[in-house]
GROMACS .gro file of N, CA and C in nm:
model
  306
    1MET      N    1  -3.382  -2.935   0.833
    1MET     CA    2  -3.282  -2.972   0.716
    1MET      C    3  -3.133  -2.920   0.773
    2THR      N    4  -3.034  -2.992   0.748
    2THR     CA    5  -2.899  -2.968   0.755
    2THR      C    6  -2.854  -2.843   0.636
    3GLU      N    7  -2.793  -2.735   0.667
    3GLU     CA    8  -2.746  -2.659   0.583
    3GLU      C    9  -2.601  -2.687   0.520
    4ARG      N   10  -2.574  -2.715   0.413
    4ARG     CA   11  -2.444  -2.765   0.367
    4ARG      C   12  -2.348  -2.645   0.338
    5TYR      N   13  -2.244  -2.615   0.418
    5TYR     CA   14  -2.159  -2.495   0.403
    5TYR      C   15  -2.048  -2.526   0.285
    6VAL      N   16  -2.038  -2.430   0.200
    6VAL     CA   17  -1.938  -2.433   0.089
    6VAL      C   18  -1.836  -2.355   0.106
    7ARG      N   19  -1.737  -2.400   0.110
    7ARG     CA   20  -1.601  -2.299   0.137
    7ARG      C   21  -1.574  -2.248   0.001
    8PRO      N   22  -1.548  -2.120  -0.016
    8PRO     CA   23  -1.494  -2.076  -0.159
    8PRO      C   24  -1.353  -2.138  -0.183
    9TYR      N   25  -1.340  -2.189  -0.293
    9TYR     CA   26  -1.210  -2.229  -0.342
    9TYR      C   27  -1.204  -2.192  -0.506
   10VAL      N   28  -1.069  -2.200  -0.543
   10VAL     CA   29  -1.044  -2.195  -0.687
   10VAL      C   30  -0.991  -2.318  -0.719
   11GLY      N   31  -1.069  -2.402  -0.808
   11GLY     CA   32  -1.025  -2.522  -0.856
   11GLY      C   33  -0.917  -2.516  -0.963
   12PRO      N   34  -0.860  -2.636  -1.012
   12PRO     CA   35  -0.775  -2.627  -1.125
   12PRO      C   36  -0.824  -2.552  -1.248
   13GLU      N   37  -0.736  -2.507  -1.334
   13GLU     CA   38  -0.760  -2.444  -1.461
   13GLU      C   39  -0.862  -2.517  -1.555
   14SER      N   40  -0.968  -2.446  -1.586
   14SER     CA   41  -1.058  -2.506  -1.671
   14SER      C   42  -1.056  -2.479  -1.819
   15THR      N   43  -1.076  -2.593  -1.897
   15THR     CA   44  -1.094  -2.581  -2.033
   15THR      C   45  -1.222  -2.546  -2.097
   16GLU      N   46  -1.300  -2.491  -1.998
   16GLU     CA   47  -1.442  -2.454  -2.053
   16GLU      C   48  -1.426  -2.313  -2.106
   17HIS      N   49  -1.440  -2.272  -2.238
   17HIS     CA   50  -1.419  -2.144  -2.293
   17HIS      C   51  -1.544  -2.082  -2.334
   18ARG      N   52  -1.655  -2.155  -2.291
   18ARG     CA   53  -1.796  -2.071  -2.321
   18ARG      C   54  -1.800  -1.987  -2.216
   19GLY      N   55  -1.875  -1.854  -2.244
   19GLY     CA   56  -1.897  -1.767  -2.142
   19GLY      C   57  -2.000  -1.808  -2.037
   20VAL      N   58  -1.971  -1.898  -1.961
   20VAL     CA   59  -2.069  -1.934  -1.873
   20VAL      C   60  -2.015  -1.925  -1.721
   21CYS      N   61  -2.089  -1.935  -1.634
   21CYS     CA   62  -2.037  -1.916  -1.489
   21CYS      C   63  -1.981  -2.066  -1.450
   22LEU      N   64  -1.842  -2.049  -1.395
   22LEU     CA   65  -1.794  -2.188  -1.385
   22LEU      C   66  -1.799  -2.215  -1.230
   23TYR      N   67  -1.884  -2.159  -1.136
   23TYR     CA   68  -1.887  -2.200  -1.014
   23TYR      C   69  -1.956  -2.347  -0.999
   24ALA      N   70  -1.890  -2.426  -0.912
   24ALA     CA   71  -1.922  -2.563  -0.887
   24ALA      C   72  -1.914  -2.566  -0.734
   25PRO      N   73  -2.007  -2.621  -0.673
   25PRO     CA   74  -2.022  -2.646  -0.525
   25PRO      C   75  -1.905  -2.703  -0.465
   26ASN      N   76  -1.853  -2.809  -0.520
   26ASN     CA   77  -1.766  -2.906  -0.467
   26ASN      C   78  -1.658  -2.949  -0.574
   27PRO      N   79  -1.538  -2.977  -0.567
   27PRO     CA   80  -1.460  -3.037  -0.679
   27PRO      C   81  -1.522  -3.140  -0.742
   28GLY      N   82  -1.530  -3.139  -0.872
   28GLY     CA   83  -1.586  -3.248  -0.965
   28GLY      C   84  -1.727  -3.249  -0.966
   29GLU      N   85  -1.803  -3.148  -0.914
   29GLU     CA   86  -1.958  -3.142  -0.927
   29GLU      C   87  -1.966  -3.054  -1.067
   30SER      N   88  -2.094  -3.062  -1.112
   30SER     CA   89  -2.139  -2.980  -1.239
   30SER      C   90  -2.117  -2.825  -1.195
   31ILE      N   91  -2.089  -2.757  -1.305
   31ILE     CA   92  -2.049  -2.608  -1.305
   31ILE      C   93  -2.217  -2.554  -1.317
   32CYS      N   94  -2.212  -2.415  -1.275
   32CYS     CA   95  -2.353  -2.354  -1.291
   32CYS      C   96  -2.395  -2.343  -1.421
   33ALA      N   97  -2.307  -2.301  -1.512
   33ALA     CA   98  -2.326  -2.275  -1.662
   33ALA      C   99  -2.425  -2.195  -1.702
   34VAL      N  100  -2.473  -2.117  -1.618
   34VAL     CA  101  -2.543  -2.006  -1.655
   34VAL      C  102  -2.449  -1.903  -1.704
   35ASP      N  103  -2.523  -1.814  -1.816
   35ASP     CA  104  -2.446  -1.704  -1.890
   35ASP      C  105  -2.365  -1.635  -1.763
   36ALA      N  106  -2.219  -1.597  -1.800
   36ALA     CA  107  -2.136  -1.537  -1.700
   36ALA      C  108  -2.186  -1.367  -1.730
   37THR      N  109  -2.185  -1.295  -1.632
   37THR     CA  110  -2.200  -1.155  -1.640
   37THR      C  111  -2.079  -1.080  -1.573
   38ARG      N  112  -1.991  -1.136  -1.485
   38ARG     CA  113  -1.875  -1.065  -1.437
   38ARG      C  114  -1.768  -1.167  -1.456
   39HIS      N  115  -1.645  -1.090  -1.464
   39HIS     CA  116  -1.507  -1.148  -1.468
   39HIS      C  117  -1.437  -1.084  -1.354
   40VAL      N  118  -1.394  -1.169  -1.260
   40VAL     CA  119  -1.339  -1.131  -1.129
   40VAL      C  120  -1.196  -1.186  -1.149
   41LEU      N  121  -1.113  -1.097  -1.110
   41LEU     CA  122  -0.972  -1.119  -1.102
   41LEU      C  123  -0.936  -1.129  -0.948
   42VAL      N  124  -0.885  -1.255  -0.905
   42VAL     CA  125  -0.861  -1.270  -0.758
   42VAL      C  126  -0.711  -1.312  -0.751
   43ASP      N  127  -0.643  -1.284  -0.629
   43ASP     CA  128  -0.535  -1.356  -0.615
   43ASP      C  129  -0.545  -1.461  -0.527
   44SER      N  130  -0.551  -1.603  -0.583
   44SER     CA  131  -0.577  -1.709  -0.519
   44SER      C  132  -0.449  -1.749  -0.443
   45PRO      N  133  -0.477  -1.793  -0.320
   45PRO     CA  134  -0.367  -1.848  -0.236
   45PRO      C  135  -0.301  -1.961  -0.291
   46THR      N  136  -0.377  -2.046  -0.369
   46THR     CA  137  -0.316  -2.159  -0.431
   46THR      C  138  -0.258  -2.126  -0.565
   47TYR      N  139  -0.319  -2.058  -0.663
   47TYR     CA  140  -0.282  -2.028  -0.789
   47TYR      C  141  -0.203  -1.901  -0.828
   48GLY      N  142  -0.219  -1.803  -0.750
   48GLY     CA  143  -0.181  -1.666  -0.792
   48GLY      C  144  -0.305  -1.589  -0.846
   49PRO      N  145  -0.286  -1.486  -0.948
   49PRO     CA  146  -0.380  -1.418  -1.008
   49PRO      C  147  -0.471  -1.513  -1.089
   50VAL      N  148  -0.609  -1.514  -1.087
   50VAL     CA  149  -0.671  -1.596  -1.162
   50VAL      C  150  -0.799  -1.521  -1.204
   51GLY      N  151  -0.849  -1.539  -1.341
   51GLY     CA  152  -0.986  -1.481  -1.373
   51GLY      C  153  -1.106  -1.580  -1.353
   52LEU      N  154  -1.198  -1.533  -1.299
   52LEU     CA  155  -1.315  -1.624  -1.268
   52LEU      C  156  -1.447  -1.579  -1.332
   53ALA      N  157  -1.515  -1.659  -1.411
   53ALA     CA  158  -1.627  -1.617  -1.475
   53ALA      C  159  -1.742  -1.630  -1.402
   54SER      N  160  -1.826  -1.536  -1.368
   54SER     CA  161  -1.935  -1.584  -1.280
   54SER      C  162  -2.069  -1.521  -1.321
   55CYS      N  163  -2.184  -1.588  -1.282
   55CYS     CA  164  -2.295  -1.527  -1.292
   55CYS      C  165  -2.340  -1.451  -1.178
   56GLY      N  166  -2.437  -1.350  -1.182
   56GLY     CA  167  -2.482  -1.273  -1.083
   56GLY      C  168  -2.500  -1.346  -0.940
   57ASP      N  169  -2.541  -1.469  -0.961
   57ASP     CA  170  -2.607  -1.523  -0.817
   57ASP      C  171  -2.450  -1.600  -0.753
   58HIS      N  172  -2.333  -1.595  -0.818
   58HIS     CA  173  -2.232  -1.665  -0.767
   58HIS      C  174  -2.095  -1.571  -0.774
   59VAL      N  175  -2.119  -1.435  -0.799
   59VAL     CA  176  -2.020  -1.344  -0.797
   59VAL      C  177  -1.950  -1.302  -0.666
   60ALA      N  178  -2.036  -1.312  -0.558
   60ALA     CA  179  -2.001  -1.286  -0.422
   60ALA      C  180  -1.914  -1.407  -0.380
   61ILE      N  181  -1.916  -1.520  -0.438
   61ILE     CA  182  -1.839  -1.635  -0.384
   61ILE      C  183  -1.726  -1.627  -0.466
   62ALA      N  184  -1.714  -1.594  -0.594
   62ALA     CA  185  -1.604  -1.559  -0.653
   62ALA      C  186  -1.510  -1.455  -0.601
   63ARG      N  187  -1.569  -1.360  -0.534
   63ARG     CA  188  -1.489  -1.252  -0.472
   63ARG      C  189  -1.434  -1.303  -0.351
   64ALA      N  190  -1.487  -1.410  -0.274
   64ALA     CA  191  -1.436  -1.459  -0.153
   64ALA      C  192  -1.334  -1.551  -0.167
   65THR      N  193  -1.282  -1.602  -0.284
   65THR     CA  194  -1.194  -1.689  -0.310
   65THR      C  195  -1.051  -1.647  -0.286
   66GLY      N  196  -1.023  -1.506  -0.308
   66GLY     CA  197  -0.897  -1.448  -0.254
   66GLY      C  198  -0.916  -1.298  -0.276
   67ARG      N  199  -0.802  -1.222  -0.256
   67ARG     CA  200  -0.804  -1.095  -0.269
   67ARG      C  201  -0.834  -1.062  -0.418
   68VAL      N  202  -0.939  -0.956  -0.414
   68VAL     CA  203  -0.995  -0.903  -0.539
   68VAL      C  204  -0.888  -0.793  -0.596
   69LEU      N  205  -0.839  -0.845  -0.725
   69LEU     CA  206  -0.746  -0.749  -0.781
   69LEU      C  207  -0.816  -0.657  -0.899
   70GLY      N  208  -0.933  -0.713  -0.944
   70GLY     CA  209  -1.004  -0.656  -1.032
   70GLY      C  210  -1.132  -0.711  -1.074
   71GLU      N  211  -1.220  -0.637  -1.150
   71GLU     CA  212  -1.338  -0.705  -1.181
   71GLU      C  213  -1.391  -0.607  -1.297
   72HIS      N  214  -1.457  -0.672  -1.403
   72HIS     CA  215  -1.536  -0.597  -1.523
   72HIS      C  216  -1.642  -0.682  -1.570
   73PRO      N  217  -1.730  -0.638  -1.661
   73PRO     CA  218  -1.833  -0.727  -1.717
   73PRO      C  219  -1.768  -0.837  -1.804
   74PHE      N  220  -1.831  -0.947  -1.814
   74PHE     CA  221  -1.780  -1.065  -1.871
   74PHE      C  222  -1.835  -1.048  -2.019
   75ALA      N  223  -1.773  -1.045  -2.110
   75ALA     CA  224  -1.818  -1.027  -2.262
   75ALA      C  225  -1.687  -1.071  -2.350
   76GLY      N  226  -1.737  -1.074  -2.478
   76GLY     CA  227  -1.655  -1.100  -2.573
   76GLY      C  228  -1.550  -1.212  -2.548
   77VAL      N  229  -1.402  -1.171  -2.555
   77VAL     CA  230  -1.304  -1.264  -2.543
   77VAL      C  231  -1.282  -1.290  -2.407
   78CYS      N  232  -1.347  -1.256  -2.316
   78CYS     CA  233  -1.308  -1.310  -2.164
   78CYS      C  234  -1.297  -1.437  -2.142
   79GLY      N  235  -1.192  -1.500  -2.101
   79GLY     CA  236  -1.179  -1.627  -2.077
   79GLY      C  237  -1.110  -1.726  -2.191
   80LEU      N  238  -1.089  -1.666  -2.302
   80LEU     CA  239  -1.052  -1.716  -2.414
   80LEU      C  240  -0.896  -1.729  -2.409
   81PRO      N  241  -0.816  -1.840  -2.471
   81PRO     CA  242  -0.691  -1.817  -2.459
   81PRO      C  243  -0.633  -1.710  -2.543
   82SER      N  244  -0.523  -1.663  -2.504
   82SER     CA  245  -0.470  -1.531  -2.580
   82SER      C  246  -0.521  -1.417  -2.559
   83THR      N  247  -0.570  -1.399  -2.438
   83THR     CA  248  -0.646  -1.265  -2.392
   83THR      C  249  -0.560  -1.222  -2.267
   84ARG      N  250  -0.563  -1.096  -2.255
   84ARG     CA  251  -0.488  -1.024  -2.154
   84ARG      C  252  -0.611  -0.961  -2.081
   85TRP      N  253  -0.587  -0.933  -1.933
   85TRP     CA  254  -0.673  -0.868  -1.849
   85TRP      C  255  -0.667  -0.730  -1.868
   86SER      N  256  -0.782  -0.662  -1.866
   86SER     CA  257  -0.785  -0.514  -1.847
   86SER      C  258  -0.893  -0.485  -1.749
   87THR      N  259  -0.883  -0.365  -1.693
   87THR     CA  260  -0.970  -0.315  -1.606
   87THR      C  261  -1.129  -0.289  -1.685
   88GLU      N  262  -1.123  -0.253  -1.811
   88GLU     CA  263  -1.232  -0.241  -1.899
   88GLU      C  264  -1.293  -0.356  -1.944
   89GLY      N  265  -1.196  -0.461  -1.961
   89GLY     CA  266  -1.247  -0.587  -2.029
   89GLY      C  267  -1.139  -0.657  -2.086
   90CYS      N  268  -1.139  -0.774  -2.111
   90CYS     CA  269  -1.022  -0.854  -2.163
   90CYS      C  270  -1.001  -0.808  -2.310
   91ASP      N  271  -0.870  -0.825  -2.341
   91ASP     CA  272  -0.839  -0.777  -2.476
   91ASP      C  273  -0.754  -0.896  -2.546
   92LEU      N  274  -0.755  -0.907  -2.672
   92LEU     CA  275  -0.677  -1.003  -2.746
   92LEU      C  276  -0.527  -0.978  -2.733
   93ASP      N  277  -0.457  -1.077  -2.708
   93ASP     CA  278  -0.308  -1.061  -2.704
   93ASP      C  279  -0.233  -1.083  -2.839
   94ALA      N  280  -0.212  -0.988  -2.910
   94ALA     CA  281  -0.160  -0.994  -3.030
   94ALA      C  282  -0.002  -0.978  -3.036
   95SER      N  283   0.053  -1.004  -2.926
   95SER     CA  284   0.211  -0.979  -2.927
   95SER      C  285   0.293  -1.103  -2.995
   96GLY      N  286   0.216  -1.226  -3.002
   96GLY     CA  287   0.294  -1.337  -3.091
   96GLY      C  288   0.364  -1.416  -2.960
   97VAL      N  289   0.370  -1.377  -2.834
   97VAL     CA  290   0.453  -1.436  -2.746
   97VAL      C  291   0.369  -1.520  -2.650
   98GLU      N  292   0.417  -1.643  -2.649
   98GLU     CA  293   0.327  -1.756  -2.575
   98GLU      C  294   0.346  -1.712  -2.424
   99PRO      N  295   0.240  -1.737  -2.357
   99PRO     CA  296   0.227  -1.686  -2.214
   99PRO      C  297   0.338  -1.776  -2.143
  100GLY      N  298   0.404  -1.685  -2.055
  100GLY     CA  299   0.512  -1.762  -1.954
  100GLY      C  300   0.652  -1.762  -2.032
  101ARG      N  301   0.662  -1.706  -2.157
  101ARG     CA  302   0.767  -1.738  -2.238
  101ARG      C  303   0.831  -1.579  -2.277
  102GLY      N  304   0.764  -1.479  -2.217
  102GLY     CA  305   0.789  -1.346  -2.264
  102GLY      C  306   0.846  -1.281  -2.135
   0.00000   0.00000   0.00000
């Protein structure tokens, strides 16, 4: 049996806001969708800083997609619109300023 090599990559922005692992083996394939346990912030060569929701089985792949800038347990508001990254966990952004306009 031939082993399939999967190069770690960051795909386009996801509209999936459930707290699930967003790992997909290849672009356009189904995501893992197991409950996310880790939120990894990487500096993606393609997109810049990106937060990746991951389960324990795929967290090493998330870390391999770029330089790791931070990581915390995935919980609560992680991955939702209007959140800010924190080393302890994501926080709601109550500034009232739209992202990219402040």
